N, CA and C of each residue as an Amber inpcrd file, in Angstrom:
protein
   588
  19.7240000  23.4620000  41.3390000  19.6920000  24.2740000  40.4160000
  19.2410000  23.4370000  38.9720000  18.3020000  24.0840000  38.4060000
  18.2220000  23.7320000  37.4630000  18.7730000  23.9700000  36.0100000
  18.9230000  23.0690000  34.8920000  19.4660000  23.0590000  33.8240000
  19.3650000  24.0400000  32.9160000  20.5280000  24.9160000  32.2160000
  20.0000000  26.2350000  31.3900000  20.2100000  25.6480000  29.9650000
  19.7860000  25.6000000  28.8910000  20.0460000  25.7880000  27.7830000
  20.6600000  27.0620000  27.1660000  22.2670000  26.6110000  26.8480000
  22.9850000  27.7920000  26.6710000  22.9880000  27.7600000  25.0710000
  22.3260000  28.9200000  24.2960000  22.2900000  28.6720000  22.8970000
  23.5830000  29.5670000  22.3170000  24.4020000  28.7980000  22.4370000
  26.0280000  29.6070000  21.7400000  26.8430000  28.2060000  22.3230000
  27.8990000  28.1700000  21.1730000  29.0590000  27.1960000  21.2900000
  30.5380000  27.7310000  21.9270000  30.2450000  29.4470000  22.2810000
  31.3430000  29.9780000  22.8730000  31.8790000  29.1080000  24.0470000
  33.3210000  29.0460000  23.9510000  33.8400000  28.1620000  24.9690000
  33.8860000  29.5170000  26.2620000  34.0120000  31.0250000  25.8780000
  34.2090000  31.6930000  26.7810000  32.9560000  31.8260000  27.8490000
  31.5280000  31.9410000  27.0660000  30.3510000  31.7430000  27.9040000
  29.9640000  30.5450000  28.4230000  30.6030000  29.7130000  27.8910000
  30.8820000  28.2750000  29.0170000  31.5440000  28.4740000  30.1380000
  32.6710000  28.9870000  30.1180000  33.5280000  29.2970000  31.3500000
  32.5950000  30.2820000  32.2010000  32.2070000  30.9660000  31.9600000
  31.5770000  31.7830000  32.8550000  30.3380000  31.1720000  33.5590000
  29.4850000  30.5990000  32.7060000  28.5530000  29.6660000  33.5000000
  29.0780000  28.4710000  34.3880000  30.3360000  27.9050000  33.8660000
  30.7990000  26.8450000  34.7810000  30.9680000  27.6530000  36.0950000
  31.9310000  28.8810000  35.9400000  32.6260000  29.6440000  36.7410000
  31.3540000  30.1040000  38.1900000  30.2490000  30.1900000  37.4410000
  29.3070000  30.6300000  38.4160000  28.1590000  29.3410000  39.0070000
  29.0670000  28.3630000  38.7400000  28.1700000  27.0590000  39.0160000
  26.4790000  26.6020000  38.7020000  26.4390000  27.1010000  37.4480000
  25.6200000  27.0100000  36.4250000  25.5410000  25.8050000  35.7220000
  24.4310000  24.9040000  36.1980000  24.3750000  23.7940000  34.9550000
  23.6700000  24.0160000  33.9510000  24.2610000  23.6690000  32.5600000
  24.2930000  23.8090000  31.2410000  24.4370000  22.7830000  30.3680000
  23.7850000  23.0240000  29.0660000  24.0450000  22.0050000  28.0640000
  24.1270000  23.1040000  26.8190000  24.7030000  22.8490000  26.1490000
  24.8310000  23.6610000  24.7340000  23.8680000  23.1420000  23.6610000
  23.3110000  23.9560000  22.8280000  22.3470000  23.4770000  21.6520000
  22.4680000  25.0120000  20.8470000  23.2790000  24.7130000  19.9100000
  23.3850000  25.5490000  18.6570000  22.0810000  25.9700000  18.2650000
  21.8150000  27.5990000  17.9890000  20.8400000  27.5670000  17.5570000
  20.9490000  27.7030000  15.7100000  19.8630000  27.4940000  14.9950000
  20.0850000  27.2370000  13.4300000  19.3910000  28.7180000  13.1510000
  20.2770000  30.0430000  12.8890000  19.3840000  31.1310000  12.2910000
  20.8290000  31.8260000  11.1150000  20.2270000  32.5340000  10.4760000
  21.0640000  32.9860000   9.5880000  21.3660000  34.5930000  10.1860000
  22.4990000  34.7330000  10.5410000  22.5780000  36.0030000  11.0490000
  22.7210000  37.0970000  10.2830000  22.9440000  36.8050000   8.8390000
  23.4820000  37.8380000   8.0420000  22.3080000  38.7110000   7.5940000
  21.0350000  37.8080000   7.4990000  19.6000000  38.4960000   7.4820000
  18.9550000  39.5020000   8.3360000  20.0060000  39.8710000   9.1780000
  19.4690000  41.0450000  10.0510000  20.4830000  41.9000000  10.2590000
  21.6850000  41.9670000   9.4130000  22.4860000  43.1550000   9.0740000
  21.8090000  44.6920000   8.8400000  20.6000000  44.5750000   8.4170000
  20.4820000  46.0400000   7.9730000  19.8560000  46.7170000   9.2130000
  20.1450000  46.0530000  10.7540000  19.3400000  46.6150000  11.8100000
  20.7680000  47.5790000  12.2150000  20.2560000  48.6990000  13.1440000
  21.5550000  49.3750000  13.5340000  22.2890000  48.5450000  14.7830000
  23.5610000  49.1130000  14.8540000  24.6050000  48.0770000  15.8490000
  24.0840000  48.5110000  17.3940000  23.0960000  49.3030000  17.6280000
  22.7510000  49.4880000  18.7910000  21.5400000  48.7590000  19.2330000
  20.6840000  48.2070000  18.1970000  19.7430000  47.0270000  18.1100000
  20.0740000  45.6530000  18.0090000  21.1630000  45.7580000  17.0670000
  21.6440000  43.8900000  16.6000000  21.6940000  43.1450000  17.5260000
  22.6830000  43.7930000  18.7520000  22.8200000  42.1490000  19.6310000
  21.5190000  41.8020000  20.1200000  20.7470000  42.5550000  20.7990000
  19.5750000  42.2760000  21.4240000  18.4650000  41.3800000  20.4760000
  18.6280000  41.7720000  19.2020000  17.6120000  41.3790000  18.5970000
  18.1580000  39.7350000  17.7750000  19.2670000  39.7470000  18.0530000
  20.1510000  38.3050000  17.6610000  20.0620000  37.2750000  18.8290000
  20.0920000  37.8860000  19.8200000  20.0630000  37.2810000  21.2960000
  18.8180000  36.7310000  21.4250000  17.7050000  37.5770000  21.0590000
  16.5550000  36.7270000  20.9830000  16.1840000  35.5030000  20.0860000
  16.5540000  36.1670000  19.0000000  16.6150000  35.0700000  17.9190000
  17.2390000  33.8650000  18.0600000  18.3060000  33.9070000  18.5940000
  18.8290000  32.5480000  18.8440000  18.2010000  31.8370000  19.8530000
  17.7030000  32.5560000  20.9780000  16.6600000  31.8280000  22.1540000
  15.2620000  31.1400000  21.5620000  14.6990000  31.8910000  20.3030000
  13.6010000  31.6510000  19.8900000  13.9360000  30.1770000  18.8720000
  14.9520000  30.4020000  18.2550000  15.3040000  29.3690000  17.3560000
  15.5390000  27.8460000  18.2490000  15.9120000  28.1470000  19.4400000
  16.5220000  27.1050000  20.2110000  15.5000000  26.2850000  20.6760000
  14.2060000  27.1140000  21.3540000  13.3750000  27.0220000  21.8500000
  12.2600000  26.2450000  20.9820000  12.1430000  26.8000000  19.4840000
  11.2410000  25.8480000  18.2250000  11.9000000  24.7070000  18.3260000
  13.2370000  24.6130000  18.1480000  13.6810000  23.2310000  17.7290000
  13.6600000  22.0410000  18.6180000  13.0980000  22.3020000  19.6460000
  12.7130000  21.1270000  20.9860000  11.5430000  20.3160000  20.8600000
  11.1510000  19.3210000  20.8540000  10.3600000  18.6790000  20.5070000
   8.9440000  19.2640000  21.2170000   7.4140000  19.5420000  20.9070000
   6.6400000  20.2190000  21.1130000   6.4590000  20.0560000  22.6230000
   6.1210000  18.7070000  22.9300000   5.7910000  18.3320000  24.5430000
   6.6520000  18.3770000  25.5060000   7.9490000  18.5350000  25.0550000
   9.0600000  18.7340000  26.0080000   8.9810000  20.1770000  27.0100000
   9.1780000  20.1790000  27.8730000   9.2190000  21.2050000  29.0480000
  10.7880000  21.7910000  28.7720000  10.6140000  23.1310000  28.4290000
  12.0030000  23.8300000  28.2680000  11.9990000  24.9910000  29.5600000
  12.6510000  24.7000000  30.3800000  12.7400000  25.8140000  31.2670000
  13.3740000  26.9630000  31.1430000  14.8390000  26.5900000  30.6220000
  15.6140000  27.8900000  30.6500000  16.1470000  27.7660000  29.1740000
  16.3650000  29.1240000  28.5410000  17.2590000  29.0850000  27.4260000
  18.1850000  30.1590000  27.2970000  19.1830000  30.4510000  27.3310000
  20.1170000  31.7480000  27.2370000  20.8370000  31.7790000  26.1370000
  20.3180000  33.0580000  25.3500000  21.3700000  33.7540000  24.0440000
  21.8990000  34.6690000  24.3230000  22.8650000  35.0460000  23.6700000
  23.7790000  35.8120000  23.9290000  24.4100000  36.3020000  22.6910000
  24.9490000  37.8080000  22.2590000  25.1690000  38.3700000  21.2260000
  26.0570000  39.2440000  21.5420000  27.3240000  39.3090000  21.1150000
  28.5750000  40.4830000  21.1730000  28.6970000  41.3450000  19.8230000
  28.9070000  42.2880000  19.9560000  29.4610000  43.1740000  18.7670000
  30.1460000  44.2140000  19.1150000  31.4440000  44.3450000  18.1620000
  32.3040000  45.5480000  18.4400000  31.8510000  46.8330000  17.6620000
  32.0030000  47.6020000  17.9320000  31.6340000  48.9330000  16.9760000
  32.1050000  50.1460000  17.1750000  32.6680000  50.7700000  16.1800000
  33.2650000  52.1550000  16.1140000  32.8590000  52.7620000  15.0330000
  32.7230000  54.0200000  15.3000000  31.9720000  54.7990000  14.2000000
  31.1410000  54.5420000  13.6550000  30.0890000  53.6870000  14.3130000
  29.0700000  53.4270000  13.6910000  29.4890000  52.0430000  12.6090000
  30.6290000  51.4410000  12.6850000  30.9580000  50.4020000  11.9840000
  30.5960000  49.0240000  12.6450000  30.5440000  48.0350000  12.2210000
  30.4970000  46.7470000  13.0130000  31.7040000  45.9920000  12.8820000
  32.5830000  45.3870000  13.6970000  33.6850000  44.9300000  13.4290000
  33.2050000  43.4790000  13.7610000  32.8000000  42.5400000  12.8990000
  32.4530000  41.1440000  13.0930000  33.7000000  40.3790000  13.6180000
  33.3430000  39.1460000  13.2090000  34.7670000  37.9560000  13.1760000
  35.3060000  37.8530000  12.1910000  36.8790000  38.2810000  12.2090000
  37.4050000  38.4230000  10.8170000  37.3390000  37.1080000   9.9280000
  37.1380000  37.2210000   8.9980000  37.2190000  36.0600000   8.0050000
  38.6890000  35.2370000   7.3800000  39.7710000  36.3680000   7.8200000
  41.0450000  35.9770000   7.3600000  42.1460000  36.4840000   8.0580000
  43.4400000  36.0590000   7.7810000  44.5300000  37.3970000   8.3150000
  44.4600000  38.6690000   8.1030000  43.8470000  38.7900000   6.7580000
  44.2110000  40.2270000   6.3480000  43.1320000  40.8630000   6.7190000
  42.0130000  40.5530000   6.8380000  40.6730000  41.1600000   7.7330000
  40.9570000  41.5570000   9.2180000  41.6300000  40.2620000   9.8830000
  42.0860000  40.5930000  11.2480000  43.0150000  41.9480000  11.5280000
  43.8360000  41.9920000  10.2660000  44.8230000  43.2180000  10.4040000
  44.2440000  44.3780000   9.9390000  43.4810000  44.3570000   8.8710000
  42.8920000  45.4500000   8.8940000  41.9420000  46.1640000  10.1890000
  41.0520000  45.1380000  11.0290000  40.3400000  45.4090000  12.1010000
  41.4690000  46.1680000  13.4330000  42.4400000  45.1670000  13.4450000
  43.3900000  45.7410000  14.4980000  44.0560000  47.1230000  14.0000000
  44.2280000  47.2140000  13.0110000  45.2330000  48.4520000  12.3940000
  44.0980000  49.5660000  12.4230000  42.5660000  49.2400000  12.5750000
  41.6980000  50.6630000  12.5640000  41.2130000  50.9370000  14.1820000
  41.2480000  49.5840000  15.0870000  40.9580000  49.8640000  16.3590000
  42.3630000  50.5380000  17.2270000  43.3860000  50.1200000  16.6970000
  44.7160000  50.5990000  17.6140000  44.6280000  52.0820000  17.8160000
  45.0870000  52.6710000  18.9650000  45.1470000  53.9620000  19.4840000
  43.6580000  54.6340000  19.4210000  42.7630000  53.9330000  19.4750000
  41.1870000  54.3050000  19.4430000  40.4170000  53.8610000  20.4850000
  39.5380000  54.3370000  20.6230000  38.1270000  53.4590000  21.8170000
  37.1970000  53.2340000  20.9100000  36.5710000  51.9140000  20.9220000
  35.4600000  51.6160000  20.4800000  34.5160000  51.1510000  21.5550000
  33.3510000  50.3450000  21.1120000  32.3760000  49.7260000  21.9470000
  32.1600000  48.6340000  22.0430000  31.9730000  47.5340000  23.1790000
  31.6740000  46.0950000  23.0210000  30.2220000  46.1990000  23.2920000
  29.1730000  45.8080000  22.7160000  27.8940000  45.7360000  23.0640000
  27.2470000  44.0240000  23.0920000  26.9620000  43.8400000  24.2570000
  26.7820000  42.5730000  24.5580000  25.2370000  42.3510000  24.9240000
  24.4680000  41.7230000  24.2320000  23.0130000  41.6960000  24.9440000
  22.5880000  40.0490000  25.2780000  21.7030000  40.0490000  26.4410000
  21.5840000  38.3930000  26.7440000  20.0880000  38.4570000  26.6300000
  19.4440000  37.3360000  26.4750000  18.1150000  37.2080000  26.2070000
  17.7160000  35.5630000  27.1560000  17.0260000  35.5750000  27.9970000
  16.8750000  34.5970000  28.8710000  15.3710000  34.2700000  28.4400000
  14.9820000  32.9050000  28.5060000  13.8770000  32.3600000  28.2550000
  13.4300000  31.5530000  29.2320000  12.3100000  31.9030000  29.6640000
  11.6100000  31.0200000  31.0310000  10.4130000  30.3140000  30.3770000
  10.9210000  28.8790000  30.3710000   9.6840000  28.3830000  29.5720000
   8.7590000  28.0340000  30.4440000   8.4590000  28.1750000  32.0560000
   7.2220000  27.9730000  32.5430000   6.1290000  29.2900000  32.5960000
   6.7200000  30.4120000  32.3160000   5.9650000  31.8180000  32.1750000
   6.2180000  32.0560000  30.5710000   6.6850000  31.4170000  29.8360000
   7.2840000  31.8700000  28.5040000   7.5120000  33.4660000  28.2420000
   8.2030000  34.0800000  29.2870000   8.5860000  35.2360000  29.2200000
  10.1040000  35.2580000  28.8070000  10.4240000  36.1600000  27.7040000
  11.8270000  36.4180000  27.5060000  12.3510000  37.5020000  28.0040000
  13.3980000  37.9580000  29.0790000  13.9480000  39.2080000  29.3840000
  15.1300000  39.4300000  28.6780000  15.5370000  40.6770000  28.6320000
  16.4380000  41.2880000  27.6840000  17.4600000  41.9300000  28.7240000
  18.7930000  41.7460000  28.5820000  19.6180000  42.6500000  29.2370000
  20.5640000  43.5980000  28.2740000  21.1000000  44.4750000  28.3040000
  22.3460000  44.7550000  27.6280000  23.2220000  45.6980000  28.3830000
  24.5320000  45.0030000  28.0130000  25.8920000  45.7990000  28.6100000
  26.6020000  46.4780000  27.7050000  27.0250000  47.3330000  27.6140000
  28.4330000  48.1000000  26.8490000  29.4340000  48.5630000  27.4800000
  30.5170000  47.9620000  27.1790000  31.9390000  48.6790000  27.6300000
  32.3710000  49.1870000  26.4380000  33.4500000  50.2080000  27.0590000
  34.1250000  51.0300000  26.0420000  35.8550000  50.7220000  26.1800000
  36.2890000  50.1610000  25.0250000  37.5740000  49.7050000  25.2860000
  38.4270000  50.6520000  24.2750000  39.7900000  50.6270000  24.9030000
  40.7720000  51.7860000  24.5890000  42.1410000  50.9910000  24.1710000
  42.5420000  50.9830000  22.8260000  43.6960000  50.0910000  22.2510000
  44.5980000  51.2180000  22.4690000  46.2090000  51.1510000  22.9190000
  47.0780000  51.5660000  22.8540000  47.8760000  51.7350000  21.3710000
  48.5130000  52.7970000  20.9340000  48.9880000  52.3880000  19.5830000
  49.6780000  51.4830000  19.3220000  50.0500000  50.6670000  18.2960000
  50.4510000  49.3430000  17.7750000  50.8750000  49.5510000  16.6930000
  52.1780000  49.1060000  16.8200000  52.9630000  48.9420000  15.4700000
  52.4620000  47.8210000  14.6430000  52.8990000  47.9390000  13.5160000
  52.5920000  46.8390000  12.4110000  53.2130000  45.8170000  12.9290000
  54.3730000  45.5490000  13.4880000  54.9610000  44.2990000  14.0250000
  54.3510000  43.7870000  15.0280000  53.5270000  44.8240000  15.9970000
  52.8730000  44.2910000  17.2340000  51.7340000  43.2790000  16.7770000
  50.9020000  44.3270000  15.5280000  49.4230000  43.9800000  15.0360000
  50.0960000  42.1650000  14.4310000  51.0800000  42.3000000  13.4930000
  51.3300000  41.0340000  12.9380000  51.8190000  39.6820000  13.9460000
  52.4010000  40.1870000  15.2360000  52.4570000  39.4360000  15.9090000
  51.4050000  38.6840000  16.8520000  50.5150000  39.4850000  16.9950000
  49.2220000  39.2030000  17.7590000  48.1650000  38.3900000  16.7310000
  48.3020000  38.4650000  15.3390000  47.6980000  37.8630000  14.6790000
  48.1460000  36.4330000  14.3770000  49.5930000  36.5160000  14.5880000
  50.3000000  35.3970000  14.1390000  50.0470000  34.1210000  15.3390000
  49.5620000  34.8480000  16.8370000  49.0890000  33.8810000  17.8140000
  48.1360000  33.0110000  17.4410000  46.9260000  33.6640000  16.6100000
  45.8820000  32.8730000  16.2300000  44.6290000  33.0810000  17.2020000
  45.0930000  34.1310000  18.3570000  43.9640000  34.4490000  19.3790000
  42.8530000  35.2890000  18.6440000  42.8550000  35.7490000  17.6140000
  41.8950000  36.5940000  16.6700000  40.6630000  35.6640000  16.2060000
  40.9950000  34.3720000  16.1390000  40.2150000  33.2290000  15.2110000
  38.7120000  33.5040000  16.0230000  37.4660000  33.4670000  15.0590000
  35.9960000  33.3170000  16.1290000  36.0550000  34.4520000  16.8930000
  36.6440000  35.8500000  17.1400000  36.2620000  36.9110000  17.9040000
  35.9200000  37.8460000  17.4680000  34.8930000  38.7260000  17.7530000
  34.2420000  39.8230000  17.4390000  35.5310000  40.8820000  17.4620000
  35.7710000  41.9610000  16.1350000  36.5080000  42.7890000  16.3120000
  38.0040000  42.2730000  16.0610000  38.1460000  40.7810000  15.9660000
  39.5800000  40.3380000  15.9260000  40.5410000  40.1280000  17.1810000
  40.0870000  40.2100000  18.1870000  40.4440000  40.0460000  19.3550000
  39.8950000  39.5830000  20.8440000  40.6060000  39.2180000  21.5170000
  40.0350000  38.4440000  22.8860000  40.5570000  39.1520000  23.8910000
  39.7800000  39.8020000  24.7770000  40.6870000  40.3620000  26.1640000
  41.3950000  39.8820000  27.2750000  40.8430000  38.6270000  27.3550000
  41.3060000  37.7920000  27.9240000  42.6380000  37.0480000  27.5650000
  42.9590000  37.2230000  26.3030000  44.0670000  36.5420000  25.7710000
  45.2570000  37.6020000  25.5070000  46.0920000  37.5460000  24.5540000
  47.1660000  38.3860000  24.4310000  46.5820000  39.9640000  24.1330000
  45.8270000  39.9220000  23.5410000  45.1900000  41.4090000  23.4130000
  45.3960000  42.5780000  24.5130000  45.0250000  41.7620000  25.8130000
  45.3930000  42.7580000  26.6880000  46.6490000  43.3140000  27.0270000
  47.8090000  42.9250000  26.2860000  49.1010000  43.3990000  26.1490000
  48.7820000  45.0390000  25.7020000  47.7260000  45.2680000  24.8340000
  47.6550000  46.5450000  24.0890000  46.2770000  47.2740000  24.6010000
  45.7450000  46.7310000  25.4160000  44.5300000  47.4360000  25.9350000
  44.6940000  48.4840000  27.2410000  44.9510000  49.6110000  27.0610000
  45.2420000  50.3400000  28.2450000  44.0560000  51.0600000  29.0600000
  42.8960000  50.8740000  28.5950000  41.6650000  51.3710000  29.2780000
  40.2310000  50.6870000  29.0150000  39.7580000  50.3570000  30.0910000
  38.2980000  49.5720000  30.0940000  37.3740000  50.5500000  30.7090000
  36.3250000  50.7480000  30.2060000  35.1200000  51.5420000  30.8740000
  33.9770000  50.5480000  30.8330000  33.6640000  49.9630000  31.9120000
  32.7330000  48.7560000  31.8050000  33.3380000  47.3710000  32.1530000
  32.7380000  46.4310000  32.1040000  33.1940000  45.0510000  32.7630000
  33.9600000  44.3160000  31.7040000  35.0390000  43.3700000  32.0310000
  35.7920000  42.5800000  31.2950000  34.4530000  41.4280000  30.8340000
  33.5920000  41.2100000  31.5210000  32.5840000  39.9090000  31.1580000
  32.0940000  40.3890000  30.0420000  31.9390000  41.6480000  30.0590000
  30.8600000  42.0870000  28.6820000  31.4830000  42.1580000  27.6300000
  32.9610000  42.2510000  27.6130000  33.7600000  42.2330000  26.4400000
  33.9940000  40.5610000  26.1200000  34.1550000  39.8890000  27.2380000
  34.1380000  38.3150000  26.6660000  32.8490000  37.6660000  26.1130000
  31.8710000  38.3600000  26.1700000  30.4050000  37.8240000  25.8210000
  29.4690000  36.9560000  26.6690000  29.6970000  37.6040000  28.0790000
  28.5270000  37.2330000  28.9990000  28.6840000  37.9770000  30.3150000
  27.9110000  39.1250000  30.2200000  28.2110000  40.0430000  31.2450000
  27.5990000  39.5780000  32.5340000  28.2210000  39.1840000  33.6140000
  27.8110000  38.6590000  34.7550000  26.5680000  39.0680000  35.4580000
  26.9980000  40.6270000  35.6470000  25.9290000  41.1030000  36.8510000
  24.6320000  41.1490000  35.9550000  24.5470000  41.4330000  34.6270000
  23.6920000  41.4240000  33.6470000  22.8400000  40.0820000  33.9640000
  23.4890000  39.1230000  33.5490000  23.2050000  37.7330000  33.7190000
  22.4290000  37.2430000  34.9490000  23.1730000  37.3720000  36.0460000
  22.5830000  37.4010000  37.5590000  21.3580000  38.0700000  37.6320000
  21.1350000  39.4860000  37.2220000  19.9720000  40.4450000  37.3500000
  18.6770000  39.5450000  36.8830000  19.0510000  39.1230000  35.8030000
  17.8790000  38.4020000  34.9790000  17.5720000  37.0310000  35.3720000
  18.4190000  36.2460000  36.1240000  18.3390000  35.2100000  36.6260000
  17.3640000  35.3210000  38.0520000  17.7470000  36.0950000  38.4590000
  17.0810000  36.6140000  39.7230000  15.5300000  37.1220000  39.9440000
  15.7380000  37.8040000  38.6960000  13.8780000  38.5660000  38.4160000
  13.3000000  37.3610000  38.0050000  13.5130000  36.3520000  37.0120000
  12.7760000  35.0840000  36.9570000  12.6080000  34.1810000  37.8510000
  13.2580000  34.5840000  38.9500000  13.3040000  33.3270000  40.0090000
  14.3270000  32.2110000  39.9570000  15.1660000  32.2370000  39.3430000
  16.3100000  31.4620000  39.3290000  17.2370000  31.8790000  40.1890000
  17.5960000  31.0310000  41.0870000  18.3410000  31.4010000  42.1250000
  19.7310000  30.8850000  42.3090000  20.8300000  31.3450000  42.8150000
  22.1140000  30.6700000  42.6450000  22.3850000  30.2340000  43.9670000
  21.8940000  30.8540000  45.1220000  22.4480000  30.7100000  46.0150000
  21.1810000  29.6850000  47.2370000  20.8250000  29.0910000  46.4400000
  19.8470000  27.8950000  47.1970000  20.6300000  26.7910000  47.3860000
């Protein structure tokens, strides 16, 4: 299998690629995500996933052949409001207080650039996540685990937050940040085979 450039430093995305047996290298995209915030929450993950791929492709030497670049972006949205990565304990507490006892959407978009055909394909997955009611003490306990650091919405579904999630409509891998079915479908469409 050919090497794929992953335009993300997310350890979770890297774990998923490893579990699928896909060889990859990480190159962080140099983009200012704050310049895209005026877009609607439903469009933003796709726009950011494509922008990450384009930034990495442009950063490579001109004569270098870039076979594959994969970008991804995940948003947590509830009531039209985006819950990004909390900047501190207080914001993590505010996010989890708002999400507890309610349902929200996790939207993850993938962009895959094929350097031979110069085609970028995009897929988006949405999963609905419902938190059980949480007491102040439970929220503070979760925040003290540190599991919220760098996580959209202030939680990681594969961590201790799973204690409080009582319903998922969609896939876990979408919430983790790399929806496996959509990734496989894109790779297959572009002629990248996992079964050769």
